Amino acid sequence: MDTTAADKIKLHLDALTAKALSAFKRQMLHIHAGGDYGEFVPEFMVNDMVRAAESSASQLLADAVSRVSGISTAPASFTMIDMAMNAYLSDLQGVVEQGRGVPLHPAMLKVAGERFDAVRRRLIRHLDNHRSSFVESKNKGGRPPTWDWEGALIHVTAIANTPDGLPSERGAQARIEEIIHDWFIQAGGDAPADSEIRKRASAIMKGLKTSFRPLPADTFPDS
């Protein structure tokens, strides 16, 4: 990868990160405004903040892969995304740990740290699924050998854990199919067949009908 491409990628990643972090900070203000707990931030609120952080990081990763792959698919490009995501997660954790302008109680700092460790592990797996797209190869075309269903589930789970959640009324499956399809297009410029997306969305709908808890990691059936 030449210097011009590297500089361009850095500019795009910096812009995407700054925009995402600004939006996340606004979301934190909204979460803190939802209850009058003084300086002490309760555990459920810490969990809400970490879920919002994972949603933000997941969206940033999709945006970064889409934007950077359009500039260069050299392995060094993947490394730049990896470094940007690590830095962004650290920034998110710092915002969460700052609480309401006063650092979280030590017990809540421990909770936040454990939650962020889990978020990092999931995001690392998600990012690794894109590694094969950043290789030196003469063959620039062709469909990827496997679809990143785990990454799609992370995105859907993040939406499910927002205040609005996923739609559950009649006709909601079509909306979930659209969410999955759009994620694949944004992440890699292509999407699985409609029939495959429909099967995965159906599994999510079954989960929504049986539980109001966050979607489990095995919601999608094995391919």
mmCIF file of C-alpha atoms in Angstrom:
data_model
loop_
_atom_site.group_PDB
_atom_site.id
_atom_site.type_symbol
_atom_site.label_atom_id
_atom_site.label_comp_id
_atom_site.label_asym_id
_atom_site.label_seq_id
_atom_site.Cartn_x
_atom_site.Cartn_y
_atom_site.Cartn_z
ATOM 1 C CA MET A 1 0.000 0.000 0.000
ATOM 2 C CA ASP A 2 1.467 3.354 -1.008
ATOM 3 C CA THR A 3 1.746 6.398 1.223
ATOM 4 C CA THR A 4 -1.077 8.227 -0.540
ATOM 5 C CA ALA A 5 -3.514 5.375 0.112
ATOM 6 C CA ALA A 6 -2.406 5.101 3.744
ATOM 7 C CA ASP A 7 -2.903 8.823 4.302
ATOM 8 C CA LYS A 8 -6.329 8.675 2.685
ATOM 9 C CA ILE A 9 -7.355 5.712 4.827
ATOM 10 C CA LYS A 10 -6.190 7.470 7.990
ATOM 11 C CA LEU A 11 -8.217 10.564 7.114
ATOM 12 C CA HIS A 12 -11.345 8.480 6.541
ATOM 13 C CA LEU A 13 -10.873 6.443 9.719
ATOM 14 C CA ASP A 14 -10.252 9.572 11.779
ATOM 15 C CA ALA A 15 -13.414 11.182 10.392
ATOM 16 C CA LEU A 16 -15.547 8.071 10.944
ATOM 17 C CA THR A 17 -14.215 7.648 14.482
ATOM 18 C CA ALA A 18 -14.764 11.280 15.434
ATOM 19 C CA LYS A 19 -18.329 11.211 14.135
ATOM 20 C CA ALA A 20 -19.117 7.932 15.907
ATOM 21 C CA LEU A 21 -17.612 9.101 19.207
ATOM 22 C CA SER A 22 -19.548 12.357 19.102
ATOM 23 C CA ALA A 23 -22.803 10.459 18.534
ATOM 24 C CA PHE A 24 -21.945 8.045 21.352
ATOM 25 C CA LYS A 25 -21.332 10.880 23.814
ATOM 26 C CA ARG A 26 -24.745 12.332 22.958
ATOM 27 C CA GLN A 27 -26.266 8.919 23.570
ATOM 28 C CA MET A 28 -24.570 8.758 26.976
ATOM 29 C CA LEU A 29 -26.113 12.103 27.926
ATOM 30 C CA HIS A 30 -29.516 10.687 26.986
ATOM 31 C CA ILE A 31 -28.953 7.558 29.086
ATOM 32 C CA HIS A 32 -27.818 9.572 32.109
ATOM 33 C CA ALA A 33 -30.834 11.848 31.769
ATOM 34 C CA GLY A 34 -33.133 8.838 32.098
ATOM 35 C CA GLY A 35 -32.878 8.614 35.879
ATOM 36 C CA ASP A 36 -32.015 10.667 38.942
ATOM 37 C CA TYR A 37 -29.391 8.609 40.751
ATOM 38 C CA GLY A 38 -27.017 11.376 41.746
ATOM 39 C CA GLU A 39 -23.369 10.653 41.116
ATOM 40 C CA PHE A 40 -23.782 6.903 41.658
ATOM 41 C CA VAL A 41 -24.473 5.052 38.420
ATOM 42 C CA PRO A 42 -26.326 1.745 38.990
ATOM 43 C CA GLU A 43 -25.312 -1.500 37.301
ATOM 44 C CA PHE A 44 -28.264 -1.634 34.927
ATOM 45 C CA MET A 45 -27.251 1.767 33.583
ATOM 46 C CA VAL A 46 -23.651 0.605 33.151
ATOM 47 C CA ASN A 47 -24.984 -2.349 31.167
ATOM 48 C CA ASP A 48 -27.053 -0.004 28.999
ATOM 49 C CA MET A 49 -23.984 2.118 28.306
ATOM 50 C CA VAL A 50 -21.826 -0.869 27.383
ATOM 51 C CA ARG A 51 -24.530 -2.203 25.061
ATOM 52 C CA ALA A 52 -24.648 1.198 23.395
ATOM 53 C CA ALA A 53 -20.857 1.110 23.108
ATOM 54 C CA GLU A 54 -20.956 -2.284 21.390
ATOM 55 C CA SER A 55 -23.608 -1.050 18.981
ATOM 56 C CA SER A 56 -21.487 2.002 18.180
ATOM 57 C CA ALA A 57 -18.322 -0.059 17.676
ATOM 58 C CA SER A 58 -20.134 -2.599 15.505
ATOM 59 C CA GLN A 59 -21.491 0.142 13.255
ATOM 60 C CA LEU A 60 -18.091 1.844 13.066
ATOM 61 C CA LEU A 61 -16.459 -1.433 12.074
ATOM 62 C CA ALA A 62 -18.949 -1.971 9.258
ATOM 63 C CA ASP A 63 -18.434 1.601 8.060
ATOM 64 C CA ALA A 64 -14.647 1.316 8.295
ATOM 65 C CA VAL A 65 -14.460 -1.955 6.355
ATOM 66 C CA SER A 66 -16.746 -0.587 3.653
ATOM 67 C CA ARG A 67 -14.861 2.703 3.321
ATOM 68 C CA VAL A 68 -11.317 1.342 3.562
ATOM 69 C CA SER A 69 -11.837 -1.609 1.217
ATOM 70 C CA GLY A 70 -12.883 0.904 -1.427
ATOM 71 C CA ILE A 71 -9.451 2.522 -1.138
ATOM 72 C CA SER A 72 -7.159 -0.465 -0.670
ATOM 73 C CA THR A 73 -7.438 -4.163 0.145
ATOM 74 C CA ALA A 74 -3.780 -4.527 1.101
ATOM 75 C CA PRO A 75 -3.088 -6.303 4.418
ATOM 76 C CA ALA A 76 -1.803 -3.013 5.834
ATOM 77 C CA SER A 77 -5.302 -1.575 5.369
ATOM 78 C CA PHE A 78 -6.718 -4.261 7.635
ATOM 79 C CA THR A 79 -4.067 -3.428 10.238
ATOM 80 C CA MET A 80 -5.110 0.232 10.156
ATOM 81 C CA ILE A 81 -8.740 -0.749 10.783
ATOM 82 C CA ASP A 82 -7.660 -3.028 13.636
ATOM 83 C CA MET A 83 -5.672 -0.233 15.284
ATOM 84 C CA ALA A 84 -8.512 2.264 14.835
ATOM 85 C CA MET A 85 -11.037 -0.126 16.405
ATOM 86 C CA ASN A 86 -8.767 -0.824 19.394
ATOM 87 C CA ALA A 87 -8.346 2.892 19.994
ATOM 88 C CA TYR A 88 -12.078 3.511 19.579
ATOM 89 C CA LEU A 89 -13.042 0.826 22.095
ATOM 90 C CA SER A 90 -10.619 2.366 24.589
ATOM 91 C CA ASP A 91 -12.224 5.769 24.011
ATOM 92 C CA LEU A 92 -15.699 4.298 24.513
ATOM 93 C CA GLN A 93 -14.649 2.606 27.738
ATOM 94 C CA GLY A 94 -13.174 5.875 28.970
ATOM 95 C CA VAL A 95 -16.448 7.688 28.319
ATOM 96 C CA VAL A 96 -18.457 5.013 30.137
ATOM 97 C CA GLU A 97 -16.084 4.912 33.107
ATOM 98 C CA GLN A 98 -16.338 8.679 33.499
ATOM 99 C CA GLY A 99 -19.969 8.244 34.553
ATOM 100 C CA ARG A 100 -21.848 11.484 35.240
ATOM 101 C CA GLY A 101 -18.684 13.548 35.220
ATOM 102 C CA VAL A 102 -17.435 11.646 38.263
ATOM 103 C CA PRO A 103 -15.643 8.295 37.759
ATOM 104 C CA LEU A 104 -17.778 5.227 38.367
ATOM 105 C CA HIS A 105 -17.786 3.570 41.767
ATOM 106 C CA PRO A 106 -15.007 0.909 41.944
ATOM 107 C CA ALA A 107 -17.585 -1.885 41.891
ATOM 108 C CA MET A 108 -19.147 -0.448 38.741
ATOM 109 C CA LEU A 109 -15.714 0.078 37.175
ATOM 110 C CA LYS A 110 -15.171 -3.663 37.600
ATOM 111 C CA VAL A 111 -18.522 -4.403 35.961
ATOM 112 C CA ALA A 112 -17.760 -2.075 33.058
ATOM 113 C CA GLY A 113 -14.301 -3.601 32.597
ATOM 114 C CA GLU A 114 -15.706 -7.128 32.442
ATOM 115 C CA ARG A 115 -18.420 -6.087 29.985
ATOM 116 C CA PHE A 116 -15.899 -4.345 27.734
ATOM 117 C CA ASP A 117 -13.606 -7.383 27.788
ATOM 118 C CA ALA A 118 -16.484 -9.421 26.361
ATOM 119 C CA VAL A 119 -17.255 -6.724 23.787
ATOM 120 C CA ARG A 120 -13.612 -6.732 22.660
ATOM 121 C CA ARG A 121 -13.635 -10.491 22.175
ATOM 122 C CA ARG A 122 -16.761 -10.329 20.028
ATOM 123 C CA LEU A 123 -15.494 -7.417 17.955
ATOM 124 C CA ILE A 124 -12.135 -9.142 17.408
ATOM 125 C CA ARG A 125 -13.935 -12.199 16.027
ATOM 126 C CA HIS A 126 -16.087 -9.957 13.869
ATOM 127 C CA LEU A 127 -13.062 -8.088 12.520
ATOM 128 C CA ASP A 128 -11.177 -11.315 11.841
ATOM 129 C CA ASN A 129 -13.997 -12.412 9.559
ATOM 130 C CA HIS A 130 -12.976 -9.575 7.239
ATOM 131 C CA ARG A 131 -9.261 -10.391 7.247
ATOM 132 C CA SER A 132 -9.454 -12.540 4.113
ATOM 133 C CA SER A 133 -10.786 -9.551 2.168
ATOM 134 C CA PHE A 134 -7.531 -7.663 2.774
ATOM 135 C CA VAL A 135 -4.942 -9.689 0.891
ATOM 136 C CA GLU A 136 -2.683 -9.067 -2.057
ATOM 137 C CA SER A 137 -4.408 -10.905 -4.865
ATOM 138 C CA LYS A 138 -4.777 -10.638 -8.613
ATOM 139 C CA ASN A 139 -8.352 -11.769 -8.317
ATOM 140 C CA LYS A 140 -10.236 -8.697 -7.103
ATOM 141 C CA GLY A 141 -13.684 -10.004 -7.970
ATOM 142 C CA GLY A 142 -15.784 -12.931 -6.936
ATOM 143 C CA ARG A 143 -18.049 -13.711 -4.027
ATOM 144 C CA PRO A 144 -16.452 -14.315 -0.633
ATOM 145 C CA PRO A 145 -16.194 -18.001 0.321
ATOM 146 C CA THR A 146 -18.388 -17.566 3.411
ATOM 147 C CA TRP A 147 -20.863 -14.994 4.669
ATOM 148 C CA ASP A 148 -20.171 -13.205 7.941
ATOM 149 C CA TRP A 149 -23.337 -14.297 9.745
ATOM 150 C CA GLU A 150 -21.693 -13.752 13.122
ATOM 151 C CA GLY A 151 -21.039 -10.124 12.221
ATOM 152 C CA ALA A 152 -24.630 -9.745 11.041
ATOM 153 C CA LEU A 153 -25.905 -11.224 14.311
ATOM 154 C CA ILE A 154 -23.747 -8.805 16.316
ATOM 155 C CA HIS A 155 -25.384 -5.961 14.394
ATOM 156 C CA VAL A 156 -28.912 -7.328 14.864
ATOM 157 C CA THR A 157 -28.243 -7.995 18.562
ATOM 158 C CA ALA A 158 -27.016 -4.432 18.993
ATOM 159 C CA ILE A 159 -30.282 -3.147 17.498
ATOM 160 C CA ALA A 160 -32.291 -5.520 19.696
ATOM 161 C CA ASN A 161 -30.612 -4.025 22.765
ATOM 162 C CA THR A 162 -31.476 -0.417 21.895
ATOM 163 C CA PRO A 163 -34.484 1.252 23.566
ATOM 164 C CA ASP A 164 -36.624 0.724 20.445
ATOM 165 C CA GLY A 165 -35.430 -2.851 19.973
ATOM 166 C CA LEU A 166 -36.420 -5.004 17.014
ATOM 167 C CA PRO A 167 -39.919 -4.862 15.542
ATOM 168 C CA SER A 168 -42.175 -7.674 16.741
ATOM 169 C CA GLU A 169 -45.510 -6.847 15.139
ATOM 170 C CA ARG A 170 -47.026 -8.450 12.021
ATOM 171 C CA GLY A 171 -44.788 -7.987 9.004
ATOM 172 C CA ALA A 172 -41.740 -7.437 11.205
ATOM 173 C CA GLN A 173 -39.761 -10.245 9.570
ATOM 174 C CA ALA A 174 -39.522 -8.236 6.361
ATOM 175 C CA ARG A 175 -37.949 -5.389 8.318
ATOM 176 C CA ILE A 176 -35.448 -7.753 9.969
ATOM 177 C CA GLU A 177 -34.579 -9.188 6.543
ATOM 178 C CA GLU A 178 -33.958 -5.639 5.351
ATOM 179 C CA ILE A 179 -31.691 -4.917 8.342
ATOM 180 C CA ILE A 180 -29.609 -8.033 7.635
ATOM 181 C CA HIS A 181 -29.433 -7.352 3.890
ATOM 182 C CA ASP A 182 -28.406 -3.728 4.401
ATOM 183 C CA TRP A 183 -25.694 -4.735 6.865
ATOM 184 C CA PHE A 184 -24.093 -7.106 4.358
ATOM 185 C CA ILE A 185 -24.250 -4.510 1.585
ATOM 186 C CA GLN A 186 -22.703 -1.866 3.801
ATOM 187 C CA ALA A 187 -20.029 -4.208 5.138
ATOM 188 C CA GLY A 188 -18.929 -5.784 1.863
ATOM 189 C CA GLY A 189 -20.961 -4.553 -1.086
ATOM 190 C CA ASP A 190 -22.802 -7.857 -1.576
ATOM 191 C CA ALA A 191 -25.398 -9.917 0.265
ATOM 192 C CA PRO A 192 -26.514 -13.557 0.520
ATOM 193 C CA ALA A 193 -29.515 -14.840 -1.397
ATOM 194 C CA ASP A 194 -32.904 -13.573 -0.227
ATOM 195 C CA SER A 195 -33.939 -17.121 0.698
ATOM 196 C CA GLU A 196 -30.936 -17.479 3.023
ATOM 197 C CA ILE A 197 -31.589 -14.112 4.671
ATOM 198 C CA ARG A 198 -35.247 -15.081 5.077
ATOM 199 C CA LYS A 199 -34.243 -18.285 6.900
ATOM 200 C CA ARG A 200 -32.017 -16.368 9.312
ATOM 201 C CA ALA A 201 -34.646 -13.685 9.919
ATOM 202 C CA SER A 202 -37.197 -16.404 10.644
ATOM 203 C CA ALA A 203 -34.922 -17.777 13.378
ATOM 204 C CA ILE A 204 -34.747 -14.315 14.929
ATOM 205 C CA MET A 205 -38.537 -13.952 14.829
ATOM 206 C CA LYS A 206 -38.913 -17.258 16.667
ATOM 207 C CA GLY A 207 -36.555 -15.947 19.334
ATOM 208 C CA LEU A 208 -38.578 -12.752 19.690
ATOM 209 C CA LYS A 209 -41.784 -14.716 20.191
ATOM 210 C CA THR A 210 -40.332 -16.836 22.994
ATOM 211 C CA SER A 211 -38.238 -14.322 24.934
ATOM 212 C CA PHE A 212 -37.808 -10.642 25.634
ATOM 213 C CA ARG A 213 -34.185 -11.176 26.636
ATOM 214 C CA PRO A 214 -31.282 -10.098 24.372
ATOM 215 C CA LEU A 215 -30.782 -12.426 21.417
ATOM 216 C CA PRO A 216 -28.475 -15.358 22.266
ATOM 217 C CA ALA A 217 -25.326 -15.935 20.250
ATOM 218 C CA ASP A 218 -26.757 -19.082 18.615
ATOM 219 C CA THR A 219 -29.893 -17.404 17.236
ATOM 220 C CA PHE A 220 -28.746 -18.012 13.677
ATOM 221 C CA PRO A 221 -28.797 -21.704 12.740
ATOM 222 C CA ASP A 222 -25.556 -23.206 11.476
ATOM 223 C CA SER A 223 -25.030 -22.943 7.737
#
